[in-house]
Amino acid sequence: MSESRFSVGIDLGTTHSVVSYVPLNETDGEQASLRVLDIPQLTSPGVIGEKKQLPSFMYQAHEAELVPGDLVLPWDGQPEAIVGELARQLGSKTPIRLIASAKSWLSHAGVDRRSALLPVQSPEEVRRVSPLHASTAYLRHLRDAWNQQFPEAPLAEQDLVITVPASFDPAARELTVEAAQAIGLRQAALLEEPQSALYSWIQSSAGGWREQVKPGEVILVVDVGGGTTDLSLIAVTEEGGNLTLNRVAIGDHILLGGDNMDLALAYGLRAKLQAEGKRLEPWQVQALTHACRDAKEALLTDGDLQEVPIVVPSRGSSLIGGVLRTSLTRDEVNTALVEGFFPWVELTERPVTQARTGLTTLGLPYAQDARITAHLAAFLTRQVGATGDLAGFGPHTGQQFLHPSAVLLNGGVFKSGLLANRLLEVLNHWLAADQAAPARLLRGADLDLAVSRGAAYFGYVRKGRGVRIRGGTAAAYYVGVESSMPAVPGFAPPLEALCIAPFGIEEGTQADLPPYEFGVVVGEPVHFRFFSSTVRRDDVVGTRLDWWPADEVEELAEIEVVLSSEQHRPGDIVPVHLLAYVTEVGTLQLEAVAKEGGQRWKVEFDVRSDNERTGVAA
Amino acid sequence: MPFDLNVMPTTFDLVHAGLAALALLLLLSTIALALVSVLAFRRRPQAIPLESSLSVLKPAVVTTPEPVRVEPPRPVVVREATPDAALQLLGLFQQEARFIDFLKENISGHGDADIGAAVRIVHEGCRKVLQQHLDLEPVRTEPENSRITLPKGFDASAVRVSGHIVGEPPFTGTLIHGGWRVTRIHLPQLAEGHDARVLAPAEVEL
C-alpha cells in the first residue's frame, strides 16, 4: 500500500453522512486544514447535484417507477441502489419502499442484523435488505464519490476513521467494520462520536485547549444527533507534565434526537389546526414537519423573532387556493422543545420506561421518555464512581452524582442558545445542590460537522501526533452460565454472569484467559447469553456474578461459536476458554481457545437461529 | 476602341489573364464565405454545455464577461440561447418554489392574504435555488443613491449610464441600482437522455 495522502473521517449518521478530510502533508501539530467532501448524488430523477451531506436513506424503487436512464451516477451508469437525496425524496411520498435509520437497526440487539428485514412492514414484493447491506450501500456511495474526486488517491489507501455512537454494542461495531471491509475499506478504524466531537474541539482550539481545561476536571459531552442522544464523560489528568484525556464513561443507547423535536412541533401545530376545524392528511403533517424544521432553526437562533409563518401548499397545481396557513410562535417552541426535551428535573428523576413485550420486536426501541435532562440525571448518578480509579480525583463520599466541570455540546439542535442554556442551568442546579462549583460551556465547536471533522483529525492522532483520548472498552462483558445446583422441576437453573472482558481494554490488547472452561460440541452452533455493564469497573476476568442490581448489567444479543476442526470429530465435546481482545480498529473480538492444543475459533456476535444450544459448564 | 462581338480572341493576352485571375479570386472567396457560415451554423448546438454527456463532470462556470473589444463585424453576431440550462433552472424553481404553478394561476380572484401566503412559498423556494446554484454579487457595491464616478473606459455592459450623457468620461452620477452579476453557476448535471422539458412530472397517487 502506498503512503496515504489524506486522513479521512466518515460520520456515518442515522439521518445523513458527512465525509471530512485533512491532507496529511499540510498538517502541522494541532492545526490541521480540514475540508468537507462534496458528495455527488441524484437530487431528482436524472439530475445529479453535489451536497455536503448524503442523506442516509435507501429507496427500493418499483421497476416501472423511473426511467432506467434516469438512475445514473458520475461513476456508475447503473447504480445498484438509490441512496441519498433522491431516496429521501421518493421515500417521503412512498414510505413503504424507504429504508431509513439503518444505523439504529444496526444497533438493535432484538433483530438479526444480517437478515433482510428492511423496510419493515412493507408489502411482500418490495425487495428487503439487511441493516448491514444498507450501511454498506451508503459507504459504497461515499467511497465512489471520494474515488471520483481523488482518482490518484483511492479511499482504500487513505487513513480512514468511521464514527459510531459510544453506546454501540460490540456487534454493531463489528458490523460497521464489516460493512467497510465489504467494499475494500479494510483499514477503517472506529471512533466514538462524543470523542470525535471532543477531538474536533481540540483541533479547532489550535492548541488553546490546554488553557481551557485543568487536571482533575471532568468534561461531559452531550451529542444530540438526528436520531440518537449519546453521552460520554472524559476526565482530564496529568502525566509527566502533559495533559491526558480519559474517556471514563458512556451512556445508554438513547434513540431520541433532533427528528423527535421536529415531530413534536408538527404535532403541536396539527393540534392547533384541528382546533380550528381543519383536518390534516398524512402528507400535510409530513410537509408541516419539514416546515417546522426550518422555522425551529430560525426561532432558536434569532432571539428577537417572535413568530414564523408556516405554509403548506396544496399538492395540485393550484397554489393559492389550497394553502394551509399557520404559524409557529416562540412560546410554542419553548413549551415543546425546552419544556418537552430539556425540562427542569431533579437529580432523582429517572426516564420513564414501560415494560416491553419481549426482546424481539419488529420496531426500533425508541426512547419512551423524551426528557433528555432525565436521561442525563440517570447517567450522571449511575456513573458517580466513574473517576474513582484515576489519580487526582478525590473519593466521592457524599456525592450524589459525578460532577462535570465543563460541558461540550454537539448536534445542530444546540445552535439554539435556549436549549444549551437550559441544559447547563439544570446541570448547575444539581451541582449547586451538591455543593459543587457550576460547570461551564466549552466554546468553539462546529455543531453540525464536528463529528466527521474530529474523525479526520483522529486519523492524524492515530499516527502518534497530537493528544489521544484514552479509554478502551467502556463496558465489562460477561457470558451467562448456569449455576450448578440440583434440578428443580419447572424452574430454570439460576443464571450467573462470568466476566470474560473487564472494563477498559485498550485497542490492540487482550484480556486474561479466564479460568473457567466451557464444553463445546464440535460441528454444532453453540450459543451463549451475553451481557455488558457500563458501571462495573472492578470486575476482573473470571469474576462470577450470581446477582446484580437491575440497572447495572444489560443483556445483549446472544453470541455463537461453531467448532469446525479436522482434529476433532463432529459430536466431540471440546473444553475451551473464552478469550476477549480489542482489535487495533476498535472492535471487541471473542475467541474460543481449546484448552489443549491452543486452537482458536472466532465467536460470532449477533446470530439468531432456532436450533439453540446453550453452553454448558464442563 | 471598336467593339466587335462576333470576333473570338485569337491569343490569351494580358487582359484575359487578368480576367481569369479575378474570376478565380471571386470563386475562392465565395467558397471561403460559405465555409465560414456553415461552420458557424454547426457550432451552435455544440455550444450547449449541459447537454454534453456525463463525462463533463465539472460544473459549468460562467466567467465575468471581458471588456468589449472593437472588432470588425462578422457574419454571425447573434447567439441563440441554449434551452436545456434554462429549462433546468425553471424546473428547479418549480420544484422548490412552485414557480410555474404560481405564474400560471389567475390571481385576480384571490385576496391579498391568500396571495401573500403563496408568495412565501415562492419566495423561500426561489431564494433557496438562487443560493444553491448561483453565486450572485452586486456589480457596484457602493450604497444606492450615492454619487459615484465612472472612469474612462468603464465596462458599458456592466454599468448602464442614462440621462445627461455628454462630454468624455470620467462620468459622475448617482447610483440608482447596484446591479447583479453571476460569478459562478453550478447547475446539477443531467443524465444523458434526461428530458429537461418536463419541468414537473404529473403526480399520481396509487
PDB file of N, CA, C and O in Angstrom, chain A residues 471-506:
ATOM      1  N   GLY A 471      -9.106   5.282  26.815  1.00  0.00           N
ATOM      2  CA  GLY A 471     -10.350   4.794  27.399  1.00  0.00           C
ATOM      3  C   GLY A 471     -10.498   3.304  27.278  1.00  0.00           C
ATOM      4  O   GLY A 471     -10.744   2.606  28.237  1.00  0.00           O
ATOM      5  N   GLY A 472     -10.277   2.780  26.081  1.00  0.00           N
ATOM      6  CA  GLY A 472     -10.520   1.359  25.878  1.00  0.00           C
ATOM      7  C   GLY A 472     -12.012   1.082  25.894  1.00  0.00           C
ATOM      8  O   GLY A 472     -12.826   1.986  25.712  1.00  0.00           O
ATOM      9  N   THR A 473     -12.360  -0.181  26.130  1.00  0.00           N
ATOM     10  CA  THR A 473     -13.781  -0.520  26.131  1.00  0.00           C
ATOM     11  C   THR A 473     -14.469   0.163  27.304  1.00  0.00           C
ATOM     12  O   THR A 473     -13.923   0.209  28.408  1.00  0.00           O
ATOM     13  N   ALA A 474     -15.650   0.685  27.067  1.00  0.00           N
ATOM     14  CA  ALA A 474     -16.368   1.408  28.116  1.00  0.00           C
ATOM     15  C   ALA A 474     -17.355   0.512  28.825  1.00  0.00           C
ATOM     16  O   ALA A 474     -18.330   0.977  29.403  1.00  0.00           O
ATOM     17  N   ALA A 475     -17.126  -0.774  28.758  1.00  0.00           N
ATOM     18  CA  ALA A 475     -18.016  -1.706  29.436  1.00  0.00           C
ATOM     19  C   ALA A 475     -17.243  -2.976  29.763  1.00  0.00           C
ATOM     20  O   ALA A 475     -16.213  -3.255  29.168  1.00  0.00           O
ATOM     21  N   ALA A 476     -17.760  -3.694  30.741  1.00  0.00           N
ATOM     22  CA  ALA A 476     -17.237  -5.026  31.011  1.00  0.00           C
ATOM     23  C   ALA A 476     -18.216  -6.010  30.385  1.00  0.00           C
ATOM     24  O   ALA A 476     -19.408  -5.723  30.283  1.00  0.00           O
ATOM     25  N   TYR A 477     -17.703  -7.166  29.913  1.00  0.00           N
ATOM     26  CA  TYR A 477     -18.566  -8.124  29.226  1.00  0.00           C
ATOM     27  C   TYR A 477     -18.585  -9.464  29.956  1.00  0.00           C
ATOM     28  O   TYR A 477     -17.590  -9.898  30.537  1.00  0.00           O
ATOM     29  N   TYR A 478     -19.756 -10.086  29.897  1.00  0.00           N
ATOM     30  CA  TYR A 478     -19.992 -11.321  30.648  1.00  0.00           C
ATOM     31  C   TYR A 478     -20.714 -12.333  29.760  1.00  0.00           C
ATOM     32  O   TYR A 478     -21.460 -11.942  28.864  1.00  0.00           O
ATOM     33  N   VAL A 479     -20.458 -13.612  30.014  1.00  0.00           N
ATOM     34  CA  VAL A 479     -21.321 -14.623  29.404  1.00  0.00           C
ATOM     35  C   VAL A 479     -22.140 -15.287  30.498  1.00  0.00           C
ATOM     36  O   VAL A 479     -21.709 -15.371  31.649  1.00  0.00           O
ATOM     37  N   GLY A 480     -23.315 -15.738  30.109  1.00  0.00           N
ATOM     38  CA  GLY A 480     -24.201 -16.371  31.074  1.00  0.00           C
ATOM     39  C   GLY A 480     -23.850 -17.835  31.247  1.00  0.00           C
ATOM     40  O   GLY A 480     -23.623 -18.544  30.268  1.00  0.00           O
ATOM     41  N   VAL A 481     -23.766 -18.270  32.478  1.00  0.00           N
ATOM     42  CA  VAL A 481     -23.545 -19.699  32.738  1.00  0.00           C
ATOM     43  C   VAL A 481     -24.589 -20.156  33.744  1.00  0.00           C
ATOM     44  O   VAL A 481     -25.024 -19.404  34.605  1.00  0.00           O
ATOM     45  N   GLU A 482     -24.982 -21.398  33.562  1.00  0.00           N
ATOM     46  CA  GLU A 482     -25.947 -21.951  34.523  1.00  0.00           C
ATOM     47  C   GLU A 482     -25.185 -22.351  35.768  1.00  0.00           C
ATOM     48  O   GLU A 482     -24.127 -22.963  35.692  1.00  0.00           O
ATOM     49  N   SER A 483     -25.749 -21.980  36.899  1.00  0.00           N
ATOM     50  CA  SER A 483     -25.049 -22.381  38.120  1.00  0.00           C
ATOM     51  C   SER A 483     -25.358 -23.844  38.386  1.00  0.00           C
ATOM     52  O   SER A 483     -26.414 -24.362  38.049  1.00  0.00           O
ATOM     53  N   SER A 484     -24.387 -24.519  38.961  1.00  0.00           N
ATOM     54  CA  SER A 484     -24.587 -25.949  39.207  1.00  0.00           C
ATOM     55  C   SER A 484     -25.347 -26.135  40.507  1.00  0.00           C
ATOM     56  O   SER A 484     -24.858 -25.792  41.576  1.00  0.00           O
ATOM     57  N   MET A 485     -26.551 -26.591  40.373  1.00  0.00           N
ATOM     58  CA  MET A 485     -27.375 -26.868  41.561  1.00  0.00           C
ATOM     59  C   MET A 485     -28.361 -27.961  41.184  1.00  0.00           C
ATOM     60  O   MET A 485     -28.600 -28.210  40.005  1.00  0.00           O
ATOM     61  N   PRO A 486     -28.902 -28.626  42.171  1.00  0.00           N
ATOM     62  CA  PRO A 486     -29.838 -29.715  41.856  1.00  0.00           C
ATOM     63  C   PRO A 486     -31.020 -29.191  41.051  1.00  0.00           C
ATOM     64  O   PRO A 486     -31.490 -28.075  41.277  1.00  0.00           O
ATOM     65  N   ALA A 487     -31.435 -29.972  40.070  1.00  0.00           N
ATOM     66  CA  ALA A 487     -32.532 -29.547  39.209  1.00  0.00           C
ATOM     67  C   ALA A 487     -33.822 -29.447  40.007  1.00  0.00           C
ATOM     68  O   ALA A 487     -34.118 -30.278  40.848  1.00  0.00           O
ATOM     69  N   VAL A 488     -34.576 -28.392  39.755  1.00  0.00           N
ATOM     70  CA  VAL A 488     -35.882 -28.217  40.372  1.00  0.00           C
ATOM     71  C   VAL A 488     -36.893 -28.195  39.240  1.00  0.00           C
ATOM     72  O   VAL A 488     -36.806 -27.337  38.368  1.00  0.00           O
ATOM     73  N   PRO A 489     -37.835 -29.167  39.184  1.00  0.00           N
ATOM     74  CA  PRO A 489     -38.765 -29.202  38.044  1.00  0.00           C
ATOM     75  C   PRO A 489     -39.521 -27.880  37.910  1.00  0.00           C
ATOM     76  O   PRO A 489     -39.952 -27.299  38.888  1.00  0.00           O
ATOM     77  N   GLY A 490     -39.610 -27.380  36.667  1.00  0.00           N
ATOM     78  CA  GLY A 490     -40.372 -26.158  36.429  1.00  0.00           C
ATOM     79  C   GLY A 490     -39.584 -24.889  36.598  1.00  0.00           C
ATOM     80  O   GLY A 490     -40.072 -23.810  36.282  1.00  0.00           O
ATOM     81  N   PHE A 491     -38.384 -24.993  37.106  1.00  0.00           N
ATOM     82  CA  PHE A 491     -37.575 -23.790  37.271  1.00  0.00           C
ATOM     83  C   PHE A 491     -36.268 -23.921  36.496  1.00  0.00           C
ATOM     84  O   PHE A 491     -35.567 -24.921  36.611  1.00  0.00           O
ATOM     85  N   ALA A 492     -35.964 -22.894  35.719  1.00  0.00           N
ATOM     86  CA  ALA A 492     -34.678 -22.898  35.026  1.00  0.00           C
ATOM     87  C   ALA A 492     -33.606 -22.679  36.077  1.00  0.00           C
ATOM     88  O   ALA A 492     -33.827 -21.951  37.051  1.00  0.00           O
ATOM     89  N   PRO A 493     -32.455 -23.352  35.927  1.00  0.00           N
ATOM     90  CA  PRO A 493     -31.396 -23.101  36.913  1.00  0.00           C
ATOM     91  C   PRO A 493     -31.002 -21.631  36.879  1.00  0.00           C
ATOM     92  O   PRO A 493     -31.018 -21.009  35.818  1.00  0.00           O
ATOM     93  N   PRO A 494     -30.682 -21.052  38.038  1.00  0.00           N
ATOM     94  CA  PRO A 494     -30.354 -19.626  38.067  1.00  0.00           C
ATOM     95  C   PRO A 494     -29.149 -19.338  37.193  1.00  0.00           C
ATOM     96  O   PRO A 494     -28.264 -20.178  37.025  1.00  0.00           O
ATOM     97  N   LEU A 495     -29.148 -18.137  36.645  1.00  0.00           N
ATOM     98  CA  LEU A 495     -28.099 -17.757  35.728  1.00  0.00           C
ATOM     99  C   LEU A 495     -27.022 -16.971  36.461  1.00  0.00           C
ATOM    100  O   LEU A 495     -27.313 -16.116  37.288  1.00  0.00           O
ATOM    101  N   GLU A 496     -25.771 -17.294  36.148  1.00  0.00           N
ATOM    102  CA  GLU A 496     -24.675 -16.481  36.665  1.00  0.00           C
ATOM    103  C   GLU A 496     -23.986 -15.814  35.496  1.00  0.00           C
ATOM    104  O   GLU A 496     -24.005 -16.319  34.387  1.00  0.00           O
ATOM    105  N   ALA A 497     -23.371 -14.650  35.774  1.00  0.00           N
ATOM    106  CA  ALA A 497     -22.647 -13.949  34.718  1.00  0.00           C
ATOM    107  C   ALA A 497     -21.158 -14.064  35.008  1.00  0.00           C
ATOM    108  O   ALA A 497     -20.704 -13.726  36.088  1.00  0.00           O
ATOM    109  N   LEU A 498     -20.433 -14.564  34.002  1.00  0.00           N
ATOM    110  CA  LEU A 498     -18.999 -14.754  34.154  1.00  0.00           C
ATOM    111  C   LEU A 498     -18.285 -13.672  33.360  1.00  0.00           C
ATOM    112  O   LEU A 498     -18.511 -13.524  32.156  1.00  0.00           O
ATOM    113  N   CYS A 499     -17.443 -12.899  34.026  1.00  0.00           N
ATOM    114  CA  CYS A 499     -16.763 -11.799  33.337  1.00  0.00           C
ATOM    115  C   CYS A 499     -15.656 -12.372  32.442  1.00  0.00           C
ATOM    116  O   CYS A 499     -14.792 -13.110  32.908  1.00  0.00           O
ATOM    117  N   ILE A 500     -15.703 -12.057  31.163  1.00  0.00           N
ATOM    118  CA  ILE A 500     -14.638 -12.501  30.266  1.00  0.00           C
ATOM    119  C   ILE A 500     -13.820 -11.329  29.727  1.00  0.00           C
ATOM    120  O   ILE A 500     -12.742 -11.515  29.174  1.00  0.00           O
ATOM    121  N   ALA A 501     -14.356 -10.074  29.863  1.00  0.00           N
ATOM    122  CA  ALA A 501     -13.597  -8.903  29.406  1.00  0.00           C
ATOM    123  C   ALA A 501     -13.844  -7.776  30.390  1.00  0.00           C
ATOM    124  O   ALA A 501     -14.980  -7.336  30.546  1.00  0.00           O
ATOM    125  N   PRO A 502     -12.810  -7.346  31.097  1.00  0.00           N
ATOM    126  CA  PRO A 502     -13.028  -6.278  32.078  1.00  0.00           C
ATOM    127  C   PRO A 502     -13.177  -4.927  31.392  1.00  0.00           C
ATOM    128  O   PRO A 502     -12.950  -4.791  30.188  1.00  0.00           O
ATOM    129  N   PHE A 503     -13.558  -3.955  32.184  1.00  0.00           N
ATOM    130  CA  PHE A 503     -13.720  -2.576  31.731  1.00  0.00           C
ATOM    131  C   PHE A 503     -12.363  -2.032  31.242  1.00  0.00           C
ATOM    132  O   PHE A 503     -11.318  -2.290  31.838  1.00  0.00           O
ATOM    133  N   GLY A 504     -12.391  -1.289  30.155  1.00  0.00           N
ATOM    134  CA  GLY A 504     -11.209  -0.517  29.760  1.00  0.00           C
ATOM    135  C   GLY A 504     -10.083  -1.280  29.091  1.00  0.00           C
ATOM    136  O   GLY A 504      -8.924  -0.927  29.265  1.00  0.00           O
ATOM    137  N   ILE A 505     -10.402  -2.296  28.271  1.00  0.00           N
ATOM    138  CA  ILE A 505      -9.331  -2.939  27.496  1.00  0.00           C
ATOM    139  C   ILE A 505      -8.963  -1.979  26.362  1.00  0.00           C
ATOM    140  O   ILE A 505      -9.823  -1.528  25.616  1.00  0.00           O
ATOM    141  N   GLU A 506      -7.689  -1.666  26.251  1.00  0.00           N
ATOM    142  CA  GLU A 506      -7.249  -0.723  25.218  1.00  0.00           C
ATOM    143  C   GLU A 506      -7.188  -1.424  23.863  1.00  0.00           C
ATOM    144  O   GLU A 506      -7.063  -2.640  23.786  1.00  0.00           O
TER     145      GLU A 506
END
